[in-house]
C-alpha cells in the first residue's frame, strides 16, 4: 500500500528567509531539500510514497534553478494527478528589507550583481506562483524567531485555526502599508502627540493606551471595526482565504495606530488563535503635525 505523504513547496524572494523557514520545517519532521529542480519533485514524491520512512517533504524552489523553474506549474499539475497533497508557501519582504539583509550578510544577490535589479527580476517572474500560493508571508518585520513561531502556528494548528491574521500598525508619513487586505485610518482619533508627557511614550505604554482609549470615539470605532471583522473573517474563510493582513495607520505610527492595533488584536485573539501583531514604524518617531 502506498504511503500517504504531505508536500510543502517553499518559494519566494531571495533574502526573504527561505533558508530559515526550511530549518523550521526540518525541525517539524519534514524531509527537506534546498533548490530542487521542479521537474524532479513528482518523481521524488513517487519514491516517497513507496517508503515508510518519509511522509513529509519540504522543497525550496526558486529562480536559482533558472530555466528549470518554468517546469514548476507542470510539476504541480502532476502532483494533483498523483493525488499527492501539497501546499505552497511564498515568502517575501520589502525591497528595503531585502537590501539591508544582503548588505548585513555581505552576500551577492543570486540573480544579479545589483540587489535592486535582482529584486525587480524576482518580483516580475514570481507573480504567477505567488497567486497560486496557499500562504503568502511578508517577513519584512520578522526576526528569525518570529518566522519560526509563525510557521509552526500555521502548519501545526490547521485543525484549530482556519485563518492566520496579521495586524500591523504603521505611519502614513512613512508610506502606506503594502499588501494589506484591509487598512483602517485612525488619524481622526485624539492625538497623544499634543500631550507633552506622552510625546515620547509609544502606544505600548500604559499612559498612552489609557489616553487613546478613554475617548468615546475610540471605543465606538473599535466596536464597529470588531463588528465588521466578525462579519468579514468567516466569509473570507468560506472563500478559502488562509492569511488576512489588517493595517491600522496614524500619522507617525507611534501612538494611535499602535494602541488600536493592540486592542483589536486582544479582542480577536479570543476567537482566532493564529493572530500576530507588529508595529512597522513604532521606533521611527517621524513627527509631522497634522
PDB file of C-alpha atoms in Angstrom:
ATOM      1  CA  UNK A   1       0.000   0.000   0.000  1.00  0.00           C
ATOM      2  CA  UNK A   2       1.377   3.441  -0.936  1.00  0.00           C
ATOM      3  CA  UNK A   3       2.458   5.724   1.892  1.00  0.00           C
ATOM      4  CA  UNK A   4       0.403   8.944   2.088  1.00  0.00           C
ATOM      5  CA  UNK A   5       2.701  11.969   2.018  1.00  0.00           C
ATOM      6  CA  UNK A   6       2.414  15.704   2.610  1.00  0.00           C
ATOM      7  CA  UNK A   7       4.400  18.137   0.470  1.00  0.00           C
ATOM      8  CA  UNK A   8       5.310  21.769   1.055  1.00  0.00           C
ATOM      9  CA  UNK A   9       6.706  23.849  -1.797  1.00  0.00           C
ATOM     10  CA  UNK A  10       8.647  26.755  -0.303  1.00  0.00           C
ATOM     11  CA  UNK A  11       9.291  29.597  -2.722  1.00  0.00           C
ATOM     12  CA  UNK A  12       9.566  33.372  -2.876  1.00  0.00           C
ATOM     13  CA  UNK A  13      12.046  36.219  -2.915  1.00  0.00           C
ATOM     14  CA  UNK A  14      15.750  35.768  -2.301  1.00  0.00           C
ATOM     15  CA  UNK A  15      16.578  37.168   1.134  1.00  0.00           C
ATOM     16  CA  UNK A  16      13.051  36.671   2.459  1.00  0.00           C
ATOM     17  CA  UNK A  17      14.032  33.874   4.865  1.00  0.00           C
ATOM     18  CA  UNK A  18      13.565  30.642   2.912  1.00  0.00           C
ATOM     19  CA  UNK A  19      16.656  29.029   4.475  1.00  0.00           C
ATOM     20  CA  UNK A  20      15.409  29.835   7.983  1.00  0.00           C
ATOM     21  CA  UNK A  21      11.961  28.557   7.053  1.00  0.00           C
ATOM     22  CA  UNK A  22      13.450  25.317   5.758  1.00  0.00           C
ATOM     23  CA  UNK A  23      15.292  24.859   9.077  1.00  0.00           C
ATOM     24  CA  UNK A  24      11.944  25.182  10.876  1.00  0.00           C
ATOM     25  CA  UNK A  25      10.299  22.642   8.587  1.00  0.00           C
ATOM     26  CA  UNK A  26      13.142  20.231   9.259  1.00  0.00           C
ATOM     27  CA  UNK A  27      12.527  20.681  12.998  1.00  0.00           C
ATOM     28  CA  UNK A  28       8.878  19.796  12.330  1.00  0.00           C
ATOM     29  CA  UNK A  29       9.898  16.475  10.796  1.00  0.00           C
ATOM     30  CA  UNK A  30       9.919  17.327   7.103  1.00  0.00           C
ATOM     31  CA  UNK A  31      12.450  15.776   4.741  1.00  0.00           C
ATOM     32  CA  UNK A  32      13.959  18.995   3.388  1.00  0.00           C
ATOM     33  CA  UNK A  33      15.575  19.708   0.023  1.00  0.00           C
ATOM     34  CA  UNK A  34      17.014  23.085  -0.990  1.00  0.00           C
ATOM     35  CA  UNK A  35      16.986  24.332  -4.602  1.00  0.00           C
ATOM     36  CA  UNK A  36      15.287  21.250  -6.023  1.00  0.00           C
ATOM     37  CA  UNK A  37      14.651  21.438  -9.806  1.00  0.00           C
ATOM     38  CA  UNK A  38      10.821  21.399 -10.001  1.00  0.00           C
ATOM     39  CA  UNK A  39      10.665  18.625 -12.584  1.00  0.00           C
ATOM     40  CA  UNK A  40      12.250  16.253 -10.061  1.00  0.00           C
ATOM     41  CA  UNK A  41       9.602  16.851  -7.369  1.00  0.00           C
ATOM     42  CA  UNK A  42       6.898  14.438  -8.675  1.00  0.00           C
ATOM     43  CA  UNK A  43       9.493  11.691  -9.167  1.00  0.00           C
ATOM     44  CA  UNK A  44      10.857  12.153  -5.673  1.00  0.00           C
ATOM     45  CA  UNK A  45       7.327  12.164  -4.212  1.00  0.00           C
ATOM     46  CA  UNK A  46       6.509   8.928  -6.013  1.00  0.00           C
ATOM     47  CA  UNK A  47       9.601   7.354  -4.454  1.00  0.00           C
ATOM     48  CA  UNK A  48       8.498   8.614  -1.044  1.00  0.00           C
ATOM     49  CA  UNK A  49       5.069   7.007  -1.398  1.00  0.00           C
ATOM     50  CA  UNK A  50       6.880   3.657  -1.650  1.00  0.00           C
ATOM     51  CA  UNK A  51       8.864   4.379   1.502  1.00  0.00           C
ATOM     52  CA  UNK A  52       7.770   4.142   5.124  1.00  0.00           C
ATOM     53  CA  UNK A  53      10.478   6.490   6.361  1.00  0.00           C
ATOM     54  CA  UNK A  54       9.383   9.682   4.556  1.00  0.00           C
ATOM     55  CA  UNK A  55       5.865  11.074   4.891  1.00  0.00           C
ATOM     56  CA  UNK A  56       6.508  14.834   4.896  1.00  0.00           C
ATOM     57  CA  UNK A  57       8.571  16.618   2.245  1.00  0.00           C
ATOM     58  CA  UNK A  58       9.547  20.292   2.047  1.00  0.00           C
ATOM     59  CA  UNK A  59      11.354  21.608  -1.027  1.00  0.00           C
ATOM     60  CA  UNK A  60      12.687  25.082  -1.769  1.00  0.00           C
ATOM     61  CA  UNK A  61      12.150  26.038  -5.396  1.00  0.00           C
ATOM     62  CA  UNK A  62      13.031  29.467  -6.703  1.00  0.00           C
ATOM     63  CA  UNK A  63      14.610  31.291  -9.600  1.00  0.00           C
ATOM     64  CA  UNK A  64      18.067  29.984  -8.726  1.00  0.00           C
ATOM     65  CA  UNK A  65      17.115  26.884 -10.722  1.00  0.00           C
ATOM     66  CA  UNK A  66      16.987  29.064 -13.857  1.00  0.00           C
ATOM     67  CA  UNK A  67      15.043  27.640 -16.782  1.00  0.00           C
ATOM     68  CA  UNK A  68      14.128  24.589 -14.687  1.00  0.00           C
ATOM     69  CA  UNK A  69      11.827  26.827 -12.625  1.00  0.00           C
ATOM     70  CA  UNK A  70       9.492  27.089 -15.619  1.00  0.00           C
ATOM     71  CA  UNK A  71       8.520  23.441 -15.098  1.00  0.00           C
ATOM     72  CA  UNK A  72       7.088  24.177 -11.638  1.00  0.00           C
ATOM     73  CA  UNK A  73       3.492  24.556 -12.815  1.00  0.00           C
ATOM     74  CA  UNK A  74       3.532  21.302 -14.774  1.00  0.00           C
ATOM     75  CA  UNK A  75       5.071  19.580 -11.743  1.00  0.00           C
ATOM     76  CA  UNK A  76       2.250  20.890  -9.557  1.00  0.00           C
ATOM     77  CA  UNK A  77      -0.302  19.514 -12.026  1.00  0.00           C
ATOM     78  CA  UNK A  78       1.489  16.174 -11.881  1.00  0.00           C
ATOM     79  CA  UNK A  79       1.219  16.157  -8.084  1.00  0.00           C
ATOM     80  CA  UNK A  80      -2.534  16.711  -8.450  1.00  0.00           C
ATOM     81  CA  UNK A  81      -2.792  13.816 -10.894  1.00  0.00           C
ATOM     82  CA  UNK A  82      -0.903  11.611  -8.450  1.00  0.00           C
ATOM     83  CA  UNK A  83      -3.337  12.649  -5.700  1.00  0.00           C
ATOM     84  CA  UNK A  84      -0.469  13.981  -3.571  1.00  0.00           C
ATOM     85  CA  UNK A  85      -1.412  16.632  -1.023  1.00  0.00           C
ATOM     86  CA  UNK A  86       0.665  19.815  -1.245  1.00  0.00           C
ATOM     87  CA  UNK A  87       0.787  23.401  -0.024  1.00  0.00           C
ATOM     88  CA  UNK A  88       2.710  26.346  -1.443  1.00  0.00           C
ATOM     89  CA  UNK A  89       4.304  28.838   0.952  1.00  0.00           C
ATOM     90  CA  UNK A  90       5.528  32.087  -0.590  1.00  0.00           C
ATOM     91  CA  UNK A  91       7.939  34.283   1.382  1.00  0.00           C
ATOM     92  CA  UNK A  92       8.527  37.920   0.527  1.00  0.00           C
ATOM     93  CA  UNK A  93       9.833  41.119   2.093  1.00  0.00           C
ATOM     94  CA  UNK A  94      10.089  44.785   1.177  1.00  0.00           C
ATOM     95  CA  UNK A  95      12.858  45.963  -1.126  1.00  0.00           C
ATOM     96  CA  UNK A  96      14.477  47.912   1.725  1.00  0.00           C
ATOM     97  CA  UNK A  97      14.447  44.850   3.980  1.00  0.00           C
ATOM     98  CA  UNK A  98      15.974  42.635   1.278  1.00  0.00           C
ATOM     99  CA  UNK A  99      18.734  45.177   0.591  1.00  0.00           C
ATOM    100  CA  UNK A 100      19.518  45.510   4.307  1.00  0.00           C
ATOM    101  CA  UNK A 101      19.736  41.734   4.752  1.00  0.00           C
ATOM    102  CA  UNK A 102      22.108  41.279   1.823  1.00  0.00           C
ATOM    103  CA  UNK A 103      24.309  44.142   2.977  1.00  0.00           C
ATOM    104  CA  UNK A 104      24.400  42.776   6.505  1.00  0.00           C
ATOM    105  CA  UNK A 105      25.290  39.296   5.265  1.00  0.00           C
ATOM    106  CA  UNK A 106      27.743  40.701   2.683  1.00  0.00           C
ATOM    107  CA  UNK A 107      26.391  38.296   0.093  1.00  0.00           C
ATOM    108  CA  UNK A 108      25.633  38.951  -3.585  1.00  0.00           C
ATOM    109  CA  UNK A 109      22.125  38.536  -4.923  1.00  0.00           C
ATOM    110  CA  UNK A 110      21.903  35.165  -6.743  1.00  0.00           C
ATOM    111  CA  UNK A 111      20.334  36.650  -9.877  1.00  0.00           C
ATOM    112  CA  UNK A 112      22.092  39.982 -10.372  1.00  0.00           C
ATOM    113  CA  UNK A 113      25.122  41.865  -9.003  1.00  0.00           C
ATOM    114  CA  UNK A 114      22.700  44.698  -8.253  1.00  0.00           C
ATOM    115  CA  UNK A 115      20.435  43.763  -5.328  1.00  0.00           C
ATOM    116  CA  UNK A 116      17.759  46.178  -6.570  1.00  0.00           C
ATOM    117  CA  UNK A 117      17.770  44.736 -10.086  1.00  0.00           C
ATOM    118  CA  UNK A 118      17.732  41.188  -8.709  1.00  0.00           C
ATOM    119  CA  UNK A 119      14.746  42.101  -6.531  1.00  0.00           C
ATOM    120  CA  UNK A 120      12.882  43.551  -9.541  1.00  0.00           C
ATOM    121  CA  UNK A 121      13.589  40.442 -11.627  1.00  0.00           C
ATOM    122  CA  UNK A 122      12.153  38.167  -8.952  1.00  0.00           C
ATOM    123  CA  UNK A 123       9.149  40.414  -8.355  1.00  0.00           C
ATOM    124  CA  UNK A 124       8.297  40.190 -12.038  1.00  0.00           C
ATOM    125  CA  UNK A 125       8.937  36.473 -12.539  1.00  0.00           C
ATOM    126  CA  UNK A 126       7.390  35.128  -9.341  1.00  0.00           C
ATOM    127  CA  UNK A 127       3.992  36.781  -9.744  1.00  0.00           C
ATOM    128  CA  UNK A 128       2.148  33.718 -11.035  1.00  0.00           C
ATOM    129  CA  UNK A 129       3.365  31.290  -8.372  1.00  0.00           C
ATOM    130  CA  UNK A 130       2.596  33.916  -5.732  1.00  0.00           C
ATOM    131  CA  UNK A 131      -1.033  33.961  -6.907  1.00  0.00           C
ATOM    132  CA  UNK A 132      -1.253  30.168  -6.558  1.00  0.00           C
ATOM    133  CA  UNK A 133       0.261  30.065  -3.068  1.00  0.00           C
ATOM    134  CA  UNK A 134      -1.689  28.882  -0.034  1.00  0.00           C
ATOM    135  CA  UNK A 135       0.268  31.143   2.295  1.00  0.00           C
ATOM    136  CA  UNK A 136       1.935  34.467   1.473  1.00  0.00           C
ATOM    137  CA  UNK A 137       4.163  35.534   4.341  1.00  0.00           C
ATOM    138  CA  UNK A 138       5.706  39.011   4.451  1.00  0.00           C
ATOM    139  CA  UNK A 139       8.839  38.699   6.588  1.00  0.00           C
ATOM    140  CA  UNK A 140       9.790  42.389   6.486  1.00  0.00           C
ATOM    141  CA  UNK A 141       9.145  42.833  10.207  1.00  0.00           C
ATOM    142  CA  UNK A 142      10.033  39.285  11.259  1.00  0.00           C
ATOM    143  CA  UNK A 143      13.112  38.153  13.120  1.00  0.00           C
ATOM    144  CA  UNK A 144      14.228  34.555  12.537  1.00  0.00           C
ATOM    145  CA  UNK A 145      12.463  33.681  15.796  1.00  0.00           C
ATOM    146  CA  UNK A 146       9.229  35.379  14.645  1.00  0.00           C
ATOM    147  CA  UNK A 147       9.271  33.472  11.358  1.00  0.00           C
ATOM    148  CA  UNK A 148       9.800  30.160  13.111  1.00  0.00           C
ATOM    149  CA  UNK A 149       6.923  30.816  15.509  1.00  0.00           C
ATOM    150  CA  UNK A 150       4.651  31.926  12.661  1.00  0.00           C
ATOM    151  CA  UNK A 151       5.346  28.831  10.557  1.00  0.00           C
ATOM    152  CA  UNK A 152       4.844  26.482  13.484  1.00  0.00           C
ATOM    153  CA  UNK A 153       1.477  28.111  14.217  1.00  0.00           C
ATOM    154  CA  UNK A 154       0.372  27.925  10.581  1.00  0.00           C
ATOM    155  CA  UNK A 155       1.467  24.333   9.981  1.00  0.00           C
ATOM    156  CA  UNK A 156       0.517  22.712  13.277  1.00  0.00           C
ATOM    157  CA  UNK A 157      -2.778  24.438  14.098  1.00  0.00           C
ATOM    158  CA  UNK A 158      -4.691  23.794  10.883  1.00  0.00           C
ATOM    159  CA  UNK A 159      -7.287  21.742  12.726  1.00  0.00           C
ATOM    160  CA  UNK A 160      -7.930  24.557  15.196  1.00  0.00           C
ATOM    161  CA  UNK A 161      -7.271  27.613  13.044  1.00  0.00           C
ATOM    162  CA  UNK A 162      -8.770  28.199   9.649  1.00  0.00           C
ATOM    163  CA  UNK A 163      -7.095  31.539   9.031  1.00  0.00           C
ATOM    164  CA  UNK A 164      -3.959  33.370  10.149  1.00  0.00           C
ATOM    165  CA  UNK A 165      -4.396  37.052  10.972  1.00  0.00           C
ATOM    166  CA  UNK A 166      -1.567  39.593  10.845  1.00  0.00           C
ATOM    167  CA  UNK A 167      -2.326  43.004  12.347  1.00  0.00           C
ATOM    168  CA  UNK A 168       0.180  45.786  11.669  1.00  0.00           C
ATOM    169  CA  UNK A 169       0.323  49.401  12.784  1.00  0.00           C
ATOM    170  CA  UNK A 170       2.056  51.954  10.557  1.00  0.00           C
ATOM    171  CA  UNK A 171       2.549  55.662   9.913  1.00  0.00           C
ATOM    172  CA  UNK A 172       1.209  57.265   6.741  1.00  0.00           C
ATOM    173  CA  UNK A 173       4.213  59.609   6.678  1.00  0.00           C
ATOM    174  CA  UNK A 174       6.398  56.546   6.162  1.00  0.00           C
ATOM    175  CA  UNK A 175       4.216  55.293   3.271  1.00  0.00           C
ATOM    176  CA  UNK A 176       1.068  53.200   3.372  1.00  0.00           C
ATOM    177  CA  UNK A 177       1.226  49.550   4.367  1.00  0.00           C
ATOM    178  CA  UNK A 178       1.718  47.475   1.211  1.00  0.00           C
ATOM    179  CA  UNK A 179      -0.096  44.189   0.562  1.00  0.00           C
ATOM    180  CA  UNK A 180      -2.644  44.758   3.350  1.00  0.00           C
ATOM    181  CA  UNK A 181      -6.102  43.305   2.713  1.00  0.00           C
ATOM    182  CA  UNK A 182      -7.799  45.861   4.943  1.00  0.00           C
ATOM    183  CA  UNK A 183      -6.493  49.274   6.041  1.00  0.00           C
ATOM    184  CA  UNK A 184      -8.090  51.496   8.695  1.00  0.00           C
ATOM    185  CA  UNK A 185      -7.119  55.157   9.049  1.00  0.00           C
ATOM    186  CA  UNK A 186      -7.139  56.219  12.732  1.00  0.00           C
ATOM    187  CA  UNK A 187      -5.800  59.752  12.250  1.00  0.00           C
ATOM    188  CA  UNK A 188      -9.188  61.143  13.288  1.00  0.00           C
ATOM    189  CA  UNK A 189      -8.659  59.972  16.884  1.00  0.00           C
ATOM    190  CA  UNK A 190      -7.333  62.392  19.546  1.00  0.00           C
ATOM    191  CA  UNK A 191      -3.545  62.591  19.184  1.00  0.00           C
ATOM    192  CA  UNK A 192      -1.319  61.942  22.229  1.00  0.00           C
ATOM    193  CA  UNK A 193       1.486  63.794  20.453  1.00  0.00           C
ATOM    194  CA  UNK A 194      -0.008  67.070  21.661  1.00  0.00           C
ATOM    195  CA  UNK A 195       0.183  65.938  25.299  1.00  0.00           C
ATOM    196  CA  UNK A 196       3.736  66.851  26.343  1.00  0.00           C
ATOM    197  CA  UNK A 197       4.221  63.986  28.794  1.00  0.00           C
ATOM    198  CA  UNK A 198       3.059  61.450  26.170  1.00  0.00           C
ATOM    199  CA  UNK A 199       5.112  62.616  23.175  1.00  0.00           C
ATOM    200  CA  UNK A 200       7.923  60.129  23.815  1.00  0.00           C
ATOM    201  CA  UNK A 201       5.732  57.291  25.123  1.00  0.00           C
ATOM    202  CA  UNK A 202       4.634  54.933  22.362  1.00  0.00           C
ATOM    203  CA  UNK A 203       1.334  53.103  22.041  1.00  0.00           C
ATOM    204  CA  UNK A 204       2.586  50.169  24.102  1.00  0.00           C
ATOM    205  CA  UNK A 205       2.897  52.351  27.212  1.00  0.00           C
ATOM    206  CA  UNK A 206       0.043  52.233  29.680  1.00  0.00           C
ATOM    207  CA  UNK A 207      -0.288  56.015  29.792  1.00  0.00           C
ATOM    208  CA  UNK A 208      -0.676  56.404  26.020  1.00  0.00           C
ATOM    209  CA  UNK A 209      -3.001  53.419  25.824  1.00  0.00           C
ATOM    210  CA  UNK A 210      -5.263  54.879  28.525  1.00  0.00           C
ATOM    211  CA  UNK A 211      -5.306  58.263  26.797  1.00  0.00           C
ATOM    212  CA  UNK A 212      -6.283  56.916  23.375  1.00  0.00           C
ATOM    213  CA  UNK A 213      -8.910  54.508  24.697  1.00  0.00           C
ATOM    214  CA  UNK A 214     -10.606  56.913  27.113  1.00  0.00           C
ATOM    215  CA  UNK A 215     -12.467  58.720  24.337  1.00  0.00           C
ATOM    216  CA  UNK A 216     -15.941  57.630  23.252  1.00  0.00           C
ATOM    217  CA  UNK A 217     -14.936  57.977  19.592  1.00  0.00           C
ATOM    218  CA  UNK A 218     -12.124  55.459  20.113  1.00  0.00           C
ATOM    219  CA  UNK A 219     -14.407  52.913  21.747  1.00  0.00           C
ATOM    220  CA  UNK A 220     -17.085  53.371  19.088  1.00  0.00           C
ATOM    221  CA  UNK A 221     -14.505  52.927  16.332  1.00  0.00           C
ATOM    222  CA  UNK A 222     -13.131  49.725  17.904  1.00  0.00           C
ATOM    223  CA  UNK A 223     -16.641  48.314  18.356  1.00  0.00           C
ATOM    224  CA  UNK A 224     -17.526  48.990  14.730  1.00  0.00           C
ATOM    225  CA  UNK A 225     -14.238  47.526  13.438  1.00  0.00           C
ATOM    226  CA  UNK A 226     -14.739  44.370  15.512  1.00  0.00           C
ATOM    227  CA  UNK A 227     -18.309  44.026  14.219  1.00  0.00           C
ATOM    228  CA  UNK A 228     -17.074  44.392  10.645  1.00  0.00           C
ATOM    229  CA  UNK A 229     -14.250  41.873  11.116  1.00  0.00           C
ATOM    230  CA  UNK A 230     -16.553  39.341  12.767  1.00  0.00           C
ATOM    231  CA  UNK A 231     -18.687  39.541   9.643  1.00  0.00           C
ATOM    232  CA  UNK A 232     -15.791  39.512   7.161  1.00  0.00           C
ATOM    233  CA  UNK A 233     -13.477  36.855   8.589  1.00  0.00           C
ATOM    234  CA  UNK A 234     -15.913  33.886   8.424  1.00  0.00           C
ATOM    235  CA  UNK A 235     -16.739  34.890   4.853  1.00  0.00           C
ATOM    236  CA  UNK A 236     -13.041  35.115   3.973  1.00  0.00           C
ATOM    237  CA  UNK A 237     -12.609  31.615   5.389  1.00  0.00           C
ATOM    238  CA  UNK A 238     -15.502  30.308   3.274  1.00  0.00           C
ATOM    239  CA  UNK A 239     -13.867  31.882   0.221  1.00  0.00           C
ATOM    240  CA  UNK A 240     -10.670  29.949   1.008  1.00  0.00           C
ATOM    241  CA  UNK A 241      -8.510  32.779   2.330  1.00  0.00           C
ATOM    242  CA  UNK A 242      -5.803  31.457   4.667  1.00  0.00           C
ATOM    243  CA  UNK A 243      -3.997  34.681   5.627  1.00  0.00           C
ATOM    244  CA  UNK A 244      -5.588  38.061   6.400  1.00  0.00           C
ATOM    245  CA  UNK A 245      -3.415  41.182   6.705  1.00  0.00           C
ATOM    246  CA  UNK A 246      -5.002  44.124   8.529  1.00  0.00           C
ATOM    247  CA  UNK A 247      -3.377  47.551   8.856  1.00  0.00           C
ATOM    248  CA  UNK A 248      -4.067  50.465  11.205  1.00  0.00           C
ATOM    249  CA  UNK A 249      -2.440  53.750  10.267  1.00  0.00           C
ATOM    250  CA  UNK A 250      -1.897  57.076  12.014  1.00  0.00           C
ATOM    251  CA  UNK A 251       0.487  59.932  11.200  1.00  0.00           C
ATOM    252  CA  UNK A 252       3.777  58.554  12.505  1.00  0.00           C
ATOM    253  CA  UNK A 253       2.868  55.014  13.543  1.00  0.00           C
ATOM    254  CA  UNK A 254       3.962  55.655  17.134  1.00  0.00           C
ATOM    255  CA  UNK A 255       0.852  56.373  19.223  1.00  0.00           C
ATOM    256  CA  UNK A 256      -2.713  55.832  17.999  1.00  0.00           C
ATOM    257  CA  UNK A 257      -2.260  53.061  15.438  1.00  0.00           C
ATOM    258  CA  UNK A 258      -0.190  51.042  17.916  1.00  0.00           C
ATOM    259  CA  UNK A 259      -2.868  51.314  20.611  1.00  0.00           C
ATOM    260  CA  UNK A 260      -5.728  50.420  18.258  1.00  0.00           C
ATOM    261  CA  UNK A 261      -3.847  47.523  16.667  1.00  0.00           C
ATOM    262  CA  UNK A 262      -3.081  46.058  20.091  1.00  0.00           C
ATOM    263  CA  UNK A 263      -6.665  46.475  21.307  1.00  0.00           C
ATOM    264  CA  UNK A 264      -8.267  44.960  18.203  1.00  0.00           C
ATOM    265  CA  UNK A 265      -5.784  42.061  18.392  1.00  0.00           C
ATOM    266  CA  UNK A 266      -6.591  41.497  22.068  1.00  0.00           C
ATOM    267  CA  UNK A 267     -10.294  41.171  21.274  1.00  0.00           C
ATOM    268  CA  UNK A 268      -9.893  38.994  18.154  1.00  0.00           C
ATOM    269  CA  UNK A 269      -7.423  36.690  19.913  1.00  0.00           C
ATOM    270  CA  UNK A 270     -10.345  35.232  21.862  1.00  0.00           C
ATOM    271  CA  UNK A 271     -11.702  33.690  18.665  1.00  0.00           C
ATOM    272  CA  UNK A 272      -8.609  33.315  16.474  1.00  0.00           C
ATOM    273  CA  UNK A 273      -5.507  31.760  17.995  1.00  0.00           C
ATOM    274  CA  UNK A 274      -3.249  32.251  14.972  1.00  0.00           C
ATOM    275  CA  UNK A 275      -3.004  36.027  15.265  1.00  0.00           C
ATOM    276  CA  UNK A 276       0.081  38.241  15.222  1.00  0.00           C
ATOM    277  CA  UNK A 277       0.710  41.916  15.884  1.00  0.00           C
ATOM    278  CA  UNK A 278       3.613  44.012  14.650  1.00  0.00           C
ATOM    279  CA  UNK A 279       4.371  47.729  14.634  1.00  0.00           C
ATOM    280  CA  UNK A 280       6.208  48.817  11.487  1.00  0.00           C
ATOM    281  CA  UNK A 281       7.074  52.385  12.451  1.00  0.00           C
ATOM    282  CA  UNK A 282       6.957  52.429  16.243  1.00  0.00           C
ATOM    283  CA  UNK A 283      10.705  53.086  16.532  1.00  0.00           C
ATOM    284  CA  UNK A 284      10.946  55.723  13.776  1.00  0.00           C
ATOM    285  CA  UNK A 285       9.183  58.637  15.507  1.00  0.00           C
ATOM    286  CA  UNK A 286       8.894  60.779  12.402  1.00  0.00           C
ATOM    287  CA  UNK A 287       6.679  63.506  13.798  1.00  0.00           C
ATOM    288  CA  UNK A 288       4.824  65.824  11.450  1.00  0.00           C
ATOM    289  CA  UNK A 289       1.973  67.880  12.872  1.00  0.00           C
ATOM    290  CA  UNK A 290      -1.457  67.329  11.410  1.00  0.00           C
TER     291      UNK A 290
END
